[in-house]
Tab-separated table of C-alpha atoms and ligand atoms in Angstrom:
chain	number	residue	atom	x	y	z
L	1	MET	CA	-0.524	0.021	0.160
L	2	HIS	CA	0.959	3.599	-0.533
L	3	ILE	CA	0.967	6.470	1.353
L	4	LEU	CA	1.200	10.137	0.693
L	5	HIS	CA	1.817	12.899	3.213
L	6	VAL	CA	1.449	16.353	2.222
L	7	VAL	CA	2.938	18.969	4.338
L	8	GLY	CA	3.909	22.675	4.038
L	9	ALA	CA	4.069	25.005	7.418
L	10	ARG	CA	5.979	24.659	10.868
L	11	PRO	CA	2.943	23.233	12.328
L	12	ASN	CA	2.135	19.894	9.733
L	13	PHE	CA	5.804	19.269	10.693
L	14	MET	CA	5.672	17.407	13.929
L	15	LYS	CA	1.651	16.513	12.937
L	16	CYS	CA	3.476	14.226	10.640
L	17	ALA	CA	6.459	13.175	11.893
L	18	PRO	CA	4.907	10.518	14.439
L	19	LEU	CA	2.398	9.238	11.862
L	20	LEU	CA	5.496	8.627	9.153
L	21	ARG	CA	7.231	6.859	12.161
L	22	ALA	CA	4.001	4.392	13.255
L	23	LEU	CA	3.876	3.297	9.962
L	24	ARG	CA	7.792	2.191	9.499
L	25	GLN	CA	5.889	-0.338	11.477
L	26	PHE	CA	4.017	-2.152	8.510
L	27	SER	CA	6.136	-3.863	6.187
L	28	GLN	CA	3.360	-3.690	3.426
L	29	VAL	CA	3.218	0.387	3.271
L	30	ARG	CA	5.313	2.385	1.304
L	31	GLN	CA	5.521	6.131	2.709
L	32	THR	CA	6.068	9.044	0.302
L	33	LEU	CA	6.867	12.431	1.738
L	34	VAL	CA	5.870	16.049	-0.555
L	35	HIS	CA	6.449	19.211	0.998
L	36	THR	CA	4.792	21.896	-0.718
L	37	GLY	CA	7.183	24.279	0.303
L	38	GLN	CA	4.468	27.436	1.790
L	39	HIS	CA	7.597	27.666	4.479
L	40	TYR	CA	10.465	27.279	3.464
L	41	ASP	CA	13.531	29.260	5.079
L	42	ALA	CA	16.075	27.277	7.428
L	43	ALA	CA	14.920	28.314	10.734
L	44	MET	CA	10.712	27.738	9.833
L	45	SER	CA	11.199	24.636	7.871
L	46	ASP	CA	14.787	22.440	8.192
L	47	VAL	CA	15.473	22.513	11.834
L	48	PHE	CA	11.987	20.536	12.489
L	49	PHE	CA	13.262	17.976	9.192
L	50	ARG	CA	16.020	17.325	11.647
L	51	GLN	CA	15.301	18.184	15.106
L	52	LEU	CA	11.220	15.182	14.486
L	53	ALA	CA	14.215	13.067	12.828
L	54	MET	CA	12.093	13.099	9.361
L	55	PRO	CA	13.246	12.056	6.362
L	56	PRO	CA	13.875	14.663	3.805
L	57	PRO	CA	11.028	15.477	1.673
L	58	ASP	CA	11.039	13.128	-1.552
L	59	VAL	CA	9.187	15.680	-3.591
L	60	ASN	CA	9.359	19.809	-2.909
L	61	LEU	CA	6.746	21.693	-4.739
L	62	ALA	CA	8.545	25.617	-3.602
L	63	VAL	CA	5.642	27.338	-3.510
L	64	GLY	CA	7.009	29.729	-1.721
L	65	SER	CA	5.294	32.986	0.406
L	66	ALA	CA	2.070	34.684	-2.217
L	67	SER	CA	-1.458	35.870	-1.043
L	68	GLN	CA	-4.104	33.191	-0.347
L	69	ALA	CA	-4.943	32.435	-3.748
L	70	GLN	CA	-1.628	32.363	-4.994
L	71	GLN	CA	-0.375	30.460	-2.158
L	72	THR	CA	-3.229	26.843	-3.152
L	73	ALA	CA	-3.427	27.861	-6.656
L	74	GLU	CA	0.593	27.898	-6.849
L	75	VAL	CA	0.171	24.372	-5.188
L	76	MET	CA	-2.100	22.464	-7.239
L	77	LEU	CA	-0.132	23.082	-10.053
L	78	ARG	CA	2.606	22.045	-8.211
L	79	PHE	CA	1.170	18.678	-7.422
L	80	GLU	CA	-1.396	17.193	-10.048
L	81	PRO	CA	1.636	15.738	-11.794
L	82	VAL	CA	3.097	14.518	-8.662
L	83	LEU	CA	0.280	12.680	-7.765
L	84	LEU	CA	-0.592	11.287	-11.453
L	85	GLU	CA	3.060	10.255	-11.678
L	86	ARG	CA	3.339	8.221	-8.145
L	87	ASN	CA	-0.085	7.341	-7.250
L	88	PRO	CA	-0.210	6.256	-4.194
L	89	GLU	CA	-3.361	4.485	-2.209
L	90	TRP	CA	-4.067	7.447	0.260
L	91	VAL	CA	-3.215	10.987	0.231
L	92	VAL	CA	-2.824	12.717	4.050
L	93	VAL	CA	-3.028	16.095	4.926
L	94	TYR	CA	-2.224	16.870	8.116
L	95	GLY	CA	-3.505	20.171	10.765
L	96	ASP	CA	-5.867	23.420	8.481
L	97	VAL	CA	-2.574	25.509	5.994
L	98	ASN	CA	-3.249	26.957	2.999
L	99	SER	CA	-1.773	23.226	1.392
L	100	THR	CA	-4.300	20.996	3.184
L	101	VAL	CA	-6.810	21.198	1.792
L	102	ALA	CA	-5.236	22.522	-1.735
L	103	ALA	CA	-3.308	18.730	-1.339
L	104	ALA	CA	-7.224	17.736	-0.613
L	105	LEU	CA	-8.707	18.920	-3.825
L	106	VAL	CA	-6.343	18.117	-6.228
L	107	ALA	CA	-5.958	14.304	-4.541
L	108	CYS	CA	-10.340	13.973	-4.373
L	109	LYS	CA	-10.715	15.481	-7.844
L	110	LEU	CA	-8.444	12.362	-8.869
L	111	GLY	CA	-9.843	9.548	-7.198
L	112	ILE	CA	-7.775	9.176	-4.910
L	113	ARG	CA	-9.440	9.066	-1.620
L	114	VAL	CA	-7.836	11.631	1.617
L	115	ALA	CA	-6.895	11.676	4.879
L	116	HIS	CA	-7.605	14.348	6.927
L	117	VAL	CA	-5.417	14.258	10.159
L	118	GLU	CA	-6.934	16.679	12.636
L	119	ALA	CA	-10.196	16.938	11.036
L	120	GLY	CA	-13.424	18.635	12.734
L	121	LEU	CA	-11.752	21.635	14.835
L	122	ARG	CA	-13.412	24.277	14.280
L	123	SER	CA	-13.521	28.379	14.897
L	124	ARG	CA	-16.711	29.599	13.175
L	125	ASP	CA	-15.009	32.269	12.392
L	126	ARG	CA	-14.554	31.834	8.247
L	127	THR	CA	-12.546	35.284	8.540
L	128	MET	CA	-9.799	33.314	9.228
L	129	PRO	CA	-8.122	31.190	6.041
L	130	GLU	CA	-7.704	28.292	8.456
L	131	GLU	CA	-11.757	28.636	9.011
L	132	ILE	CA	-11.877	28.083	5.315
L	133	ASN	CA	-9.207	25.824	4.417
L	134	ARG	CA	-10.932	22.652	7.545
L	135	VAL	CA	-13.875	23.091	6.917
L	136	LEU	CA	-13.398	22.562	3.622
L	137	THR	CA	-10.389	19.778	3.716
L	138	ASP	CA	-13.187	17.757	6.263
L	139	GLN	CA	-15.951	17.873	3.073
L	140	VAL	CA	-13.784	16.336	0.370
L	141	SER	CA	-12.239	14.279	3.607
L	142	ASP	CA	-13.242	9.823	2.986
L	143	LEU	CA	-11.693	9.233	6.845
L	144	LEU	CA	-11.790	12.349	9.056
L	145	PHE	CA	-8.962	11.842	12.570
L	146	THR	CA	-9.880	13.953	15.631
L	147	PRO	CA	-8.564	14.798	18.524
L	148	SER	CA	-11.756	15.640	20.885
L	149	ALA	CA	-15.032	14.764	20.523
L	150	ASP	CA	-16.483	18.945	19.189
L	151	ALA	CA	-14.668	17.336	16.448
L	152	ASP	CA	-16.808	14.894	16.063
L	153	ASP	CA	-19.599	16.634	16.854
L	154	ASN	CA	-18.591	19.328	14.603
L	155	LEU	CA	-18.111	16.782	11.934
L	156	ARG	CA	-21.638	15.040	12.044
L	157	ARG	CA	-23.184	18.139	12.339
L	158	GLU	CA	-21.850	19.198	9.155
L	159	GLY	CA	-23.457	15.230	7.743
L	160	ILE	CA	-19.800	13.579	7.433
L	161	GLU	CA	-20.995	10.030	7.721
L	162	THR	CA	-20.148	8.018	11.940
L	163	GLN	CA	-19.159	5.636	10.253
L	164	ARG	CA	-15.823	7.930	8.253
L	165	ILE	CA	-14.716	9.760	11.263
L	166	HIS	CA	-12.552	8.634	13.884
L	167	ARG	CA	-11.174	9.410	17.021
L	168	VAL	CA	-7.874	9.811	17.887
L	169	GLY	CA	-6.252	11.949	20.098
L	170	ASN	CA	-3.531	14.305	19.434
L	171	VAL	CA	-0.764	13.258	17.787
L	172	MET	CA	0.887	16.708	18.086
L	173	ILE	CA	0.916	15.818	22.132
L	174	ASP	CA	2.515	12.615	20.157
L	175	THR	CA	5.973	14.639	18.981
L	176	LEU	CA	6.135	16.473	22.905
L	177	VAL	CA	4.988	13.322	24.546
L	178	ARG	CA	8.245	11.914	22.613
L	179	LEU	CA	10.980	14.864	22.665
L	180	ILE	CA	10.082	16.444	26.117
L	181	PRO	CA	13.138	14.254	27.394
L	182	GLN	CA	15.204	16.327	24.819
L	183	ALA	CA	13.756	19.668	25.384
L	184	ALA	CA	16.469	21.783	27.905
L	185	MET	CA	16.229	25.255	28.233
L	186	PRO	CA	19.030	27.076	25.937
L	187	SER	CA	22.300	28.219	27.854
L	188	GLU	CA	20.896	31.540	26.601
L	189	PHE	CA	18.141	32.270	28.506
L	190	ALA	CA	19.100	30.404	31.914
L	191	ASN	CA	19.347	33.478	33.706
L	192	ALA	CA	15.963	34.801	32.903
L	193	GLY	CA	14.026	34.220	36.177
L	194	ARG	CA	10.789	34.301	36.014
L	195	PHE	CA	9.653	34.718	32.230
L	196	VAL	CA	6.559	35.601	29.870
L	197	LEU	CA	6.846	33.186	26.682
L	198	ALA	CA	5.693	35.715	23.973
L	199	THR	CA	4.065	34.682	19.963
L	200	LEU	CA	2.479	35.903	17.260
L	201	HIS	CA	1.380	35.794	13.881
L	202	ARG	CA	-1.812	36.215	12.817
L	203	PRO	CA	-3.014	38.832	9.750
L	204	ALA	CA	-5.721	39.486	12.660
L	205	ASN	CA	-2.958	41.221	14.899
L	206	VAL	CA	0.259	41.559	12.857
L	207	ASP	CA	-1.386	43.723	9.983
L	208	ASP	CA	-2.964	45.608	12.294
L	209	LEU	CA	-0.139	48.095	13.034
L	210	PRO	CA	-2.159	49.956	15.164
L	211	TRP	CA	-3.249	47.005	17.403
L	212	LEU	CA	0.802	45.584	16.528
L	213	ARG	CA	1.402	48.558	18.573
L	214	GLU	CA	-0.149	48.944	21.738
L	215	MET	CA	0.149	44.102	22.229
L	216	LEU	CA	4.073	45.438	22.324
L	217	ALA	CA	4.191	48.665	24.153
L	218	THR	CA	1.760	46.157	26.954
L	219	LEU	CA	4.259	44.163	26.761
L	220	THR	CA	6.903	45.641	27.518
L	221	GLU	CA	5.183	47.312	30.361
L	222	VAL	CA	5.133	43.612	31.533
L	223	SER	CA	8.147	42.631	30.455
L	224	ARG	CA	9.506	45.695	34.228
L	225	ASP	CA	7.610	42.211	36.426
L	226	ALA	CA	8.856	39.473	33.906
L	227	GLN	CA	11.266	38.891	31.531
L	228	VAL	CA	9.691	38.194	27.367
L	229	LEU	CA	10.775	35.758	25.599
L	230	PHE	CA	9.038	36.704	21.985
L	231	PRO	CA	10.113	34.356	19.392
L	232	VAL	CA	9.022	36.386	15.946
L	233	HIS	CA	7.988	34.695	13.073
L	234	PRO	CA	8.664	35.837	10.300
L	235	ARG	CA	5.569	38.281	9.008
L	236	THR	CA	5.052	39.312	11.973
L	237	ALA	CA	8.975	40.781	12.333
L	238	LYS	CA	7.999	42.493	8.446
L	239	ARG	CA	4.873	44.093	10.508
L	240	LEU	CA	6.985	45.271	13.165
L	241	THR	CA	9.503	46.957	10.699
L	242	GLU	CA	6.477	49.017	9.463
L	243	ALA	CA	5.300	49.927	11.938
L	244	ASN	CA	8.429	50.763	13.979
L	245	ALA	CA	8.656	48.965	16.092
L	246	ALA	CA	11.887	49.020	18.033
L	247	PRO	CA	11.074	52.734	20.400
L	248	ILE	CA	8.809	51.755	22.034
L	249	THR	CA	10.829	47.956	23.644
L	250	ASN	CA	13.752	47.884	25.754
L	251	GLY	CA	15.576	45.380	27.164
L	252	ARG	CA	13.520	42.747	29.139
L	253	LEU	CA	11.639	42.559	26.154
L	254	ARG	CA	14.171	40.165	23.893
L	255	LEU	CA	12.724	39.479	20.751
L	256	LEU	CA	14.222	37.057	19.449
L	257	PRO	CA	14.827	34.661	15.694
L	258	PRO	CA	12.698	31.806	14.680
L	259	LEU	CA	12.941	29.372	17.930
L	260	PRO	CA	13.468	25.010	16.407
L	261	TYR	CA	11.011	22.874	18.694
L	262	LEU	CA	13.348	21.366	20.833
L	263	GLU	CA	14.549	24.027	22.671
L	264	PHE	CA	10.664	26.085	22.085
L	265	LEU	CA	9.446	23.844	23.798
L	266	ALA	CA	11.658	24.244	26.342
L	267	LEU	CA	10.691	28.498	27.043
L	268	GLN	CA	7.019	26.652	26.857
L	269	GLN	CA	7.200	23.974	29.820
L	270	ASN	CA	9.329	26.671	31.950
L	271	ALA	CA	7.224	30.005	30.754
L	272	GLN	CA	4.963	31.632	33.805
L	273	VAL	CA	2.862	32.137	31.072
L	274	VAL	CA	2.208	32.037	27.829
L	275	VAL	CA	0.248	34.781	25.171
L	276	THR	CA	0.096	33.413	22.132
L	277	ASP	CA	-1.948	34.012	18.936
L	278	SER	CA	-0.939	30.122	17.569
L	279	GLY	CA	-3.370	27.279	18.145
L	280	GLY	CA	-0.572	24.666	18.951
L	281	ILE	CA	0.626	26.580	21.435
L	282	GLN	CA	-3.247	26.665	22.195
L	283	GLU	CA	-2.871	22.640	22.576
L	284	GLU	CA	1.041	22.344	23.870
L	285	THR	CA	0.733	24.638	27.417
L	286	SER	CA	-2.706	22.896	27.988
L	287	TYR	CA	-1.051	19.385	28.276
L	288	LEU	CA	1.907	21.383	29.922
L	289	GLY	CA	-0.254	22.445	31.948
L	290	VAL	CA	1.018	26.377	31.267
L	291	PRO	CA	-0.527	28.822	31.753
L	292	CYS	CA	-2.261	30.584	28.158
L	293	LEU	CA	-3.878	34.053	27.571
L	294	THR	CA	-4.816	33.049	23.867
L	295	VAL	CA	-5.368	37.086	22.154
L	296	ARG	CA	-8.427	35.876	19.473
L	297	GLU	CA	-11.819	36.273	20.111
L	298	ASN	CA	-12.085	32.735	19.317
L	299	THR	CA	-11.122	29.659	19.357
L	300	GLU	CA	-11.158	25.742	17.301
L	301	ARG	CA	-10.035	23.916	20.072
L	302	PRO	CA	-12.423	24.527	22.846
L	303	ILE	CA	-11.000	21.872	24.678
L	304	THR	CA	-8.091	23.673	25.783
L	305	LEU	CA	-11.074	26.212	27.418
L	306	THR	CA	-12.978	23.407	29.375
L	307	GLU	CA	-10.562	20.776	30.595
L	308	GLY	CA	-6.602	22.589	29.652
L	309	THR	CA	-5.469	26.316	30.242
L	310	ASN	CA	-5.993	27.959	28.320
L	311	THR	CA	-8.527	31.419	27.895
L	312	LEU	CA	-9.150	33.705	25.465
L	313	VAL	CA	-8.268	37.265	26.201
L	314	GLY	CA	-9.902	38.438	22.450
L	315	ARG	CA	-8.571	42.380	21.981
L	316	ASP	CA	-8.464	43.262	24.906
L	317	ILE	CA	-5.254	44.916	25.879
L	318	PRO	CA	-6.390	46.161	29.431
L	319	ARG	CA	-8.301	42.712	30.357
L	320	LEU	CA	-5.013	40.866	28.946
L	321	ARG	CA	-3.044	43.274	31.821
L	322	GLN	CA	-4.823	42.446	34.542
L	323	GLU	CA	-4.900	38.831	33.573
L	324	LEU	CA	-0.523	38.430	33.778
L	325	GLU	CA	-0.097	40.316	36.620
L	326	ARG	CA	-3.003	37.785	38.376
L	327	LEU	CA	-1.516	35.169	36.386
L	328	LEU	CA	2.518	36.622	37.304
L	329	ALA	CA	1.541	36.293	41.134
L	330	GLN	CA	0.070	32.911	40.926
L	331	PRO	CA	1.854	29.729	41.034
L	332	ARG	CA	2.680	27.687	37.963
L	333	GLY	CA	-0.244	25.559	36.674
L	334	THR	CA	0.691	21.792	36.646
L	335	PRO	CA	0.378	19.100	33.706
L	336	ARG	CA	-3.104	18.531	32.769
L	337	GLN	CA	-4.911	14.782	31.067
L	338	ILE	CA	-7.096	15.024	28.596
L	339	PRO	CA	-8.773	11.766	26.660
L	340	LEU	CA	-6.654	10.262	24.149
L	341	TRP	CA	-3.991	13.388	24.135
L	342	ASP	CA	-1.440	9.618	25.473
L	343	GLY	CA	1.360	9.606	22.863
L	344	HIS	CA	-0.295	6.704	20.973
L	345	ALA	CA	-3.076	9.023	18.881
L	346	ALA	CA	-0.845	8.758	15.817
L	347	GLU	CA	-0.761	4.223	16.180
L	348	ARG	CA	-4.440	4.392	16.543
L	349	ILE	CA	-4.214	6.094	12.652
L	350	ALA	CA	-1.637	4.125	11.867
L	351	GLN	CA	-3.926	0.713	12.338
L	352	ILE	CA	-7.043	2.316	11.352
L	353	LEU	CA	-4.708	3.250	7.728
L	354	ALA	CA	-3.301	0.023	7.120
L	355	GLN	CA	-5.661	-2.111	6.807
L	356	PRO	CA	-6.323	-3.688	3.397
L	357	SER	CA	-9.143	-2.156	2.003
S	1	LIG	C1	0.505	29.564	7.376
S	1	LIG	C2	-0.260	28.811	8.102
S	1	LIG	C3	-1.526	29.680	10.039
S	1	LIG	C4	-0.387	28.705	10.480
S	1	LIG	C5	1.564	29.045	10.721
S	1	LIG	C6	2.247	28.793	10.979
S	1	LIG	C7	-2.458	29.247	5.860
S	1	LIG	C8	-3.859	29.646	5.802
S	1	LIG	N1	-1.529	29.793	7.345
S	1	LIG	O1	0.947	30.610	8.395
S	1	LIG	O2	-2.298	28.392	9.850
S	1	LIG	O3	-0.542	29.025	11.759
S	1	LIG	O4	1.368	29.475	8.973
S	1	LIG	O5	3.584	29.160	11.140
S	1	LIG	O6	-2.432	28.663	5.477
S	1	LIG	N2	7.627	33.907	5.428
S	1	LIG	C9	9.338	33.692	5.645
S	1	LIG	N3	9.523	32.740	5.299
S	1	LIG	C10	8.730	31.035	5.295
S	1	LIG	C11	7.645	31.407	5.550
S	1	LIG	C12	6.863	32.174	5.402
S	1	LIG	O7	9.967	34.193	5.033
S	1	LIG	O8	9.340	30.354	5.933
S	1	LIG	C13	7.528	35.315	5.762
S	1	LIG	C14	6.212	35.179	3.675
S	1	LIG	O9	7.230	36.479	3.823
S	1	LIG	C15	4.941	34.655	4.384
S	1	LIG	C16	4.596	34.962	5.788
S	1	LIG	O10	5.204	34.573	6.423
S	1	LIG	O11	4.579	35.796	3.999
S	1	LIG	C17	3.859	34.075	6.717
S	1	LIG	O12	4.050	33.049	5.725
S	1	LIG	P1	2.102	32.259	5.258
S	1	LIG	O13	2.812	30.652	4.636
S	1	LIG	O14	2.108	33.073	4.336
S	1	LIG	O15	1.549	32.190	6.181
S	1	LIG	P2	2.128	32.782	7.337
S	1	LIG	O16	1.027	33.348	7.978
S	1	LIG	O17	3.262	31.770	8.114
C-alpha cells in the first residue's frame, strides 16, 4: 500500500512525524513525503525536519509565499503532476494550512482517497483562512481523524457520516511526549528567571499595525515584572519593521528569531505564562499545565478552555494586562490529562490506514 503525506508549513511537521514513524511498523506500507514549500526558511522548516527526525521530503514543490489564492493555486498546480506520477492509494493531509486544502482538493478530484489528520476543529470564524481550509478539507476527506469529541460533533453536524470519523487523539502531543525529555532550556535563557513567552503571527493581530504597537507596548510594560521572550515569526518581523516598533521595546522584552522545536518546547515548559495567537500552542501549554492567554476572540480548540489551561482574552488590552498580572503572581500550573492526548494517536491512525481496503 502506498501512502503519500503532504506537509507545507511549520505546524504540519510535528503532526506528520509521528505518523511517518508509526506507519514504518507496517511492512506492506510504502510512504512518500511531499513538502509544498509553503514554509521554506531554514528556521521555519529544515531545523524541524532534523529535530523531529523526519526523512527529507521525496518531493519539494517550492511554492513559497504569495497571496491566499496564489499560494493555494500554486500548490494545486504543482501537486497534480506529482500525484498522477506517484498514484498513491492514500493522500494524508494535516491541520488547516493552505497546503492542506490545496492537496486535498487535487487528490479528491483525481479519485485518490484523502485522510485528514486533525479533522473537525471549528472556530466558526470564517474571516480566518484556516477555518475555510478546515471546512473544505473535511468535506472532501474520506477518513477524518479527530483529536477530541467536539470535533466529532462538528463533523456530524456538517453531514459527514459517522463511519468516516475516527477519534484518535492529538498527534502533535505524540511528538511532544516523545521529545520533551530532550528539550533543555537553551543556555542563553538560563538566567531569565520568571518569564513570559509570547508569539503572535495571525494576520488579525500583526497586520493591524496600531494594534500590534499596542500589544508590544503592553508586553514592554509587563517586562518590568518578568522578562518577556518573544520569538518572532517572519510575517510579524516584517510588520514590526513597518510599525517602527523598536522604540517601544526595552531590553527585558527580547525579540528573538523563530526557534527550533526543542528550544521552543523548553521555553513553553518553563514559562510562567504564555501569550499567543497560535492554535498548537494552546494545546501544548494545556498538556504542560502552563497558563496560556490567547489573543483571539475564538478558538477552534475549545477543549483547551474546558480541560486545559487556555483563556481567550480577545482584543482587550486591559484584560490581557490584568490576566498577566494575576498569573505572574500565582504559582505555575500542573500538567493536565486530556483523554487520548497520550502519545499514541499516530499509532491509532496507522492501524486504521494500513488496513487493506
Ligand atoms: C501559516 C498558516 C497558519 C499557521 C502558520 C504557522 C495558512 C493560511 N496559514 O501562516 O495557519 O499557523 O503558517 O507558522 O496556511 N515567511 C517567510 N519564510 C517562511 C514562511 C513564511 O519569510 O519560511 C513569511 C513570508 O513573508 C510570508 C509570510 O511569512 O508572506 C506568511 O507566510 P504564509 O505561509 O503565507 O502564512 P503564515 O502566516 O506563516
